[in-house]
């Protein structure tokens, strides 16, 4: 995700900001920049590309003792110098950096343009300095102006601002992390402690709704306009661990980022009361009504997300859906290309086989849609339309948070298509959207049970093989669970429909082959339970991810899942990710960079 740094002190701010940006490179980014308060002026340096390229454009030193910096991962607007942060107002006296998404930026921007403001970028962030400019023009202090603007923002954000005539940094947090480091007569700002760990080991974490002012002497915080005290904590871990936010591996960090990734995926898109979604797609209602088939093409984890989505689309949008491994895809003759939508699902947007399949489909005249995590990637330039999952960058090779975000995004798409085709009532859509909106909290519940998952992993880590089973929506989750385990632990793992257990794989089942079963709503738990009993009768231990009333007494180890309808199997997937992680960690595997694998497969 994007990274924020800040410095207020009595020393040269520039090297400290540059160091902080370098420390945040692990988060993933496509551009970087800094804003320095020099005298009563604000000077901005920013560029697309790596922090090293920004460093090359910076002066060797500066008289500035206050400044902010940012590494940007694009969400609104492609990676360009202009879209890079910081962003300024019309006067250039206000500079802002921002993590997150401002949901109501369109309306705010329209109002600002109507009163004469000129915008340079495509970002949602740029509305903030212009709004502050107006407040300052009306006589507000910088602090008053900033607080008033924050009140008008909707969405998720971590904001840092500097103003030419102030020696302070102004901060606000809502659903995006932000912290303050306390040094010796100097104060630091970071989206996480990595940004300043080499300079400060005492940290204050801001909470949702906080508005703060940073000076060299420390930080003052207000919440709902009233002063509040936020404690100071001591950072215990070393710098190399802090680069992963205190986690041992990026993969574990990204597993724990899933609630926030889901919030970003859903932000500004769901109207649960009306049973509608806004995906910013130009797919006419007439076209969606005419659809005879949706073809999903993908590889690996994205293929499993496609399998999950296919079942939702067929049931709720009343359209035939086929899912294809991209390397095996052929657009078959005899179908009307105009009545076929080809959906390419790819986290990186650069997967070679998926791009090839998409180009083949486009040559037939079929309309194409990309579902991806990466702004400006090749798939976005190839497809007719793009739907972003907005999960934030993923560093670990094994996909985790992108899988759940892909499925959540495609679930919204299924509701949208179903409503357009009159296959789904507003009441039915509201129920589905309610379940999707409940995902962040349910996933957090699974994450909170991590100690129990680790204990189960310790018990079964030395098993000969692992089998993952599920039905309906549990089937793609079983496939994904097995993929995660084999990717990072190098153990033999298979996933298949639960009913197939007795058609061959049962010959492999012993007391040394644990069976991990999805026993939730949306996964035909009662039928799956028959397969569980077959495995147990051969001595196999059973690890069950179950919702209330589904087979607890037949399970050797149970992971509880809250009531969430068709989204329950996705929560089971989180338990399987944690299980795979702990098994691999116990074996000492290179979890973030498993052998022979790459994050983005750009060759066929």
Tab-separated table of N, CA and C in Angstrom, residues 475-542:
chain	number	residue	atom	x	y	z
A	475	UNK	N	-15.857	-25.833	-2.983
A	475	UNK	CA	-14.910	-26.495	-3.883
A	475	UNK	C	-13.749	-25.581	-4.278
A	476	UNK	N	-14.000	-24.340	-4.811
A	476	UNK	CA	-12.857	-23.486	-5.137
A	476	UNK	C	-12.017	-23.114	-3.918
A	477	UNK	N	-12.642	-23.044	-2.748
A	477	UNK	CA	-11.879	-22.756	-1.526
A	477	UNK	C	-10.976	-23.941	-1.182
A	478	UNK	N	-11.467	-25.159	-1.397
A	478	UNK	CA	-10.625	-26.341	-1.175
A	478	UNK	C	-9.432	-26.335	-2.127
A	479	UNK	N	-9.670	-25.984	-3.384
A	479	UNK	CA	-8.579	-25.902	-4.354
A	479	UNK	C	-7.554	-24.851	-3.929
A	480	UNK	N	-8.046	-23.705	-3.496
A	480	UNK	CA	-7.150	-22.620	-3.090
A	480	UNK	C	-6.386	-22.982	-1.826
A	481	UNK	N	-7.059	-23.650	-0.872
A	481	UNK	CA	-6.373	-24.073	0.341
A	481	UNK	C	-5.229	-25.024	0.058
A	482	UNK	N	-5.471	-25.974	-0.837
A	482	UNK	CA	-4.418	-26.920	-1.205
A	482	UNK	C	-3.268	-26.218	-1.923
A	483	UNK	N	-3.618	-25.257	-2.803
A	483	UNK	CA	-2.581	-24.519	-3.524
A	483	UNK	C	-1.687	-23.756	-2.563
A	484	UNK	N	-2.273	-23.092	-1.566
A	484	UNK	CA	-1.470	-22.331	-0.612
A	484	UNK	C	-0.489	-23.240	0.124
A	485	UNK	N	-0.977	-24.406	0.553
A	485	UNK	CA	-0.120	-25.298	1.330
A	485	UNK	C	1.030	-25.826	0.482
A	486	UNK	N	0.744	-26.247	-0.735
A	486	UNK	CA	1.820	-26.792	-1.568
A	486	UNK	C	2.795	-25.698	-2.002
A	487	UNK	N	2.295	-24.479	-2.230
A	487	UNK	CA	3.160	-23.377	-2.655
A	487	UNK	C	4.257	-23.085	-1.645
A	488	UNK	N	3.896	-23.023	-0.389
A	488	UNK	CA	4.856	-22.503	0.596
A	488	UNK	C	5.440	-23.566	1.513
A	489	UNK	N	4.787	-24.733	1.629
A	489	UNK	CA	5.339	-25.774	2.508
A	489	UNK	C	6.063	-26.859	1.724
A	490	UNK	N	5.769	-26.956	0.397
A	490	UNK	CA	6.301	-27.983	-0.498
A	490	UNK	C	5.766	-29.376	-0.154
A	491	UNK	N	4.703	-29.436	0.626
A	491	UNK	CA	4.065	-30.710	0.940
A	491	UNK	C	3.041	-31.060	-0.144
A	492	UNK	N	2.767	-32.358	-0.254
A	492	UNK	CA	1.737	-32.776	-1.196
A	492	UNK	C	0.368	-32.412	-0.642
A	493	UNK	N	-0.403	-31.691	-1.432
A	493	UNK	CA	-1.749	-31.289	-1.033
A	493	UNK	C	-2.643	-31.322	-2.256
A	494	UNK	N	-3.858	-31.815	-2.080
A	494	UNK	CA	-4.828	-31.879	-3.163
A	494	UNK	C	-6.149	-31.305	-2.700
A	495	UNK	N	-6.815	-30.612	-3.598
A	495	UNK	CA	-8.161	-30.144	-3.343
A	495	UNK	C	-9.092	-30.659	-4.405
A	496	UNK	N	-10.299	-31.059	-4.000
A	496	UNK	CA	-11.253	-31.583	-4.980
A	496	UNK	C	-12.659	-31.517	-4.405
A	497	UNK	N	-13.669	-31.675	-5.253
A	497	UNK	CA	-15.038	-31.709	-4.735
A	497	UNK	C	-15.190	-32.855	-3.745
A	498	UNK	N	-15.894	-32.612	-2.665
A	498	UNK	CA	-15.994	-33.620	-1.603
A	498	UNK	C	-16.548	-34.939	-2.120
A	499	UNK	N	-17.478	-34.872	-3.062
A	499	UNK	CA	-18.072	-36.094	-3.586
A	499	UNK	C	-17.107	-36.967	-4.347
A	500	UNK	N	-15.984	-36.396	-4.791
A	500	UNK	CA	-14.989	-37.155	-5.547
A	500	UNK	C	-14.058	-37.950	-4.656
A	501	UNK	N	-14.135	-37.757	-3.359
A	501	UNK	CA	-13.243	-38.468	-2.451
A	501	UNK	C	-13.329	-39.976	-2.651
A	502	UNK	N	-14.562	-40.471	-2.820
A	502	UNK	CA	-14.744	-41.930	-2.941
A	502	UNK	C	-14.488	-42.436	-4.358
A	503	UNK	N	-14.214	-41.548	-5.290
A	503	UNK	CA	-13.960	-41.952	-6.671
A	503	UNK	C	-12.457	-41.950	-6.971
A	504	UNK	N	-11.689	-42.483	-6.072
A	504	UNK	CA	-10.257	-42.608	-6.296
A	504	UNK	C	-9.382	-42.121	-5.161
A	505	UNK	N	-9.482	-40.838	-4.766
A	505	UNK	CA	-8.577	-40.315	-3.731
A	505	UNK	C	-8.678	-41.037	-2.392
A	506	UNK	N	-9.805	-41.701	-2.113
A	506	UNK	CA	-9.954	-42.391	-0.834
A	506	UNK	C	-8.887	-43.471	-0.653
A	507	UNK	N	-8.336	-43.967	-1.755
A	507	UNK	CA	-7.274	-44.970	-1.692
A	507	UNK	C	-6.010	-44.416	-1.032
A	508	UNK	N	-5.874	-43.084	-1.032
A	508	UNK	CA	-4.686	-42.454	-0.462
A	508	UNK	C	-4.870	-42.047	0.997
A	509	UNK	N	-6.088	-42.140	1.490
A	509	UNK	CA	-6.399	-41.647	2.826
A	509	UNK	C	-5.928	-42.631	3.892
A	510	UNK	N	-5.152	-42.105	4.847
A	510	UNK	CA	-4.673	-42.894	5.986
A	510	UNK	C	-4.711	-42.016	7.232
A	511	UNK	N	-4.217	-42.558	8.332
A	511	UNK	CA	-4.152	-41.747	9.541
A	511	UNK	C	-3.060	-40.691	9.469
A	512	UNK	N	-2.300	-40.687	8.359
A	512	UNK	CA	-1.246	-39.704	8.160
A	512	UNK	C	-1.620	-38.672	7.085
A	513	UNK	N	-2.911	-38.617	6.729
A	513	UNK	CA	-3.354	-37.665	5.706
A	513	UNK	C	-4.545	-36.865	6.228
A	514	UNK	N	-4.323	-35.772	6.902
A	514	UNK	CA	-5.435	-34.948	7.389
A	514	UNK	C	-6.328	-34.472	6.239
A	515	UNK	N	-7.616	-34.402	6.524
A	515	UNK	CA	-8.586	-33.892	5.565
A	515	UNK	C	-9.134	-32.574	6.103
A	516	UNK	N	-8.999	-31.504	5.317
A	516	UNK	CA	-9.526	-30.200	5.688
A	516	UNK	C	-10.817	-29.973	4.917
A	517	UNK	N	-11.916	-29.800	5.624
A	517	UNK	CA	-13.237	-29.762	5.012
A	517	UNK	C	-13.918	-28.421	5.238
A	518	UNK	N	-14.610	-27.960	4.185
A	518	UNK	CA	-15.431	-26.749	4.274
A	518	UNK	C	-16.856	-27.171	4.594
A	519	UNK	N	-17.301	-26.850	5.799
A	519	UNK	CA	-18.622	-27.256	6.288
A	519	UNK	C	-19.414	-26.001	6.667
A	520	UNK	N	-19.779	-25.233	5.656
A	520	UNK	CA	-20.442	-23.953	5.867
A	520	UNK	C	-21.645	-23.820	4.952
A	521	UNK	N	-22.437	-22.789	5.199
A	521	UNK	CA	-23.479	-22.431	4.243
A	521	UNK	C	-22.815	-22.109	2.901
A	522	UNK	N	-23.513	-22.417	1.835
A	522	UNK	CA	-22.955	-22.186	0.512
A	522	UNK	C	-22.047	-23.301	0.042
A	523	UNK	N	-21.821	-24.301	0.904
A	523	UNK	CA	-20.895	-25.385	0.567
A	523	UNK	C	-21.523	-26.762	0.802
A	524	UNK	N	-22.850	-26.821	0.849
A	524	UNK	CA	-23.575	-28.082	1.043
A	524	UNK	C	-22.952	-28.895	2.191
A	525	UNK	N	-22.971	-28.368	3.391
A	525	UNK	CA	-22.249	-29.003	4.504
A	525	UNK	C	-22.751	-30.392	4.863
A	526	UNK	N	-24.064	-30.633	4.763
A	526	UNK	CA	-24.579	-31.945	5.142
A	526	UNK	C	-24.075	-33.034	4.204
A	527	UNK	N	-24.038	-32.718	2.907
A	527	UNK	CA	-23.514	-33.690	1.945
A	527	UNK	C	-22.016	-33.882	2.128
A	528	UNK	N	-21.307	-32.800	2.405
A	528	UNK	CA	-19.863	-32.892	2.634
A	528	UNK	C	-19.561	-33.729	3.868
A	529	UNK	N	-20.461	-33.688	4.835
A	529	UNK	CA	-20.258	-34.450	6.062
A	529	UNK	C	-20.169	-35.956	5.785
A	530	UNK	N	-20.862	-36.423	4.751
A	530	UNK	CA	-20.750	-37.837	4.386
A	530	UNK	C	-19.321	-38.184	3.996
A	531	UNK	N	-18.666	-37.288	3.274
A	531	UNK	CA	-17.267	-37.501	2.880
A	531	UNK	C	-16.352	-37.444	4.089
A	532	UNK	N	-16.681	-36.562	5.034
A	532	UNK	CA	-15.904	-36.472	6.269
A	532	UNK	C	-15.942	-37.811	7.004
A	533	UNK	N	-17.117	-38.402	7.093
A	533	UNK	CA	-17.264	-39.682	7.792
A	533	UNK	C	-16.497	-40.787	7.064
A	534	UNK	N	-16.486	-40.746	5.747
A	534	UNK	CA	-15.711	-41.739	4.979
A	534	UNK	C	-14.230	-41.635	5.306
A	535	UNK	N	-13.744	-40.393	5.391
A	535	UNK	CA	-12.326	-40.196	5.703
A	535	UNK	C	-12.019	-40.649	7.124
A	536	UNK	N	-12.888	-40.313	8.058
A	536	UNK	CA	-12.656	-40.682	9.448
A	536	UNK	C	-12.676	-42.195	9.645
A	537	UNK	N	-13.512	-42.876	8.876
A	537	UNK	CA	-13.585	-44.333	9.010
A	537	UNK	C	-12.302	-45.007	8.534
A	538	UNK	N	-11.473	-44.278	7.767
A	538	UNK	CA	-10.156	-44.793	7.337
A	538	UNK	C	-9.049	-44.270	8.237
A	539	UNK	N	-9.405	-43.628	9.326
A	539	UNK	CA	-8.419	-43.173	10.308
A	539	UNK	C	-7.896	-41.775	10.100
A	540	UNK	N	-8.384	-41.072	9.072
A	540	UNK	CA	-7.847	-39.742	8.786
A	540	UNK	C	-8.368	-38.717	9.791
A	541	UNK	N	-7.502	-37.880	10.338
A	541	UNK	CA	-7.980	-36.767	11.163
A	541	UNK	C	-8.673	-35.730	10.277
A	542	UNK	N	-9.711	-35.089	10.783
A	542	UNK	CA	-10.472	-34.111	10.017
A	542	UNK	C	-10.398	-32.752	10.700
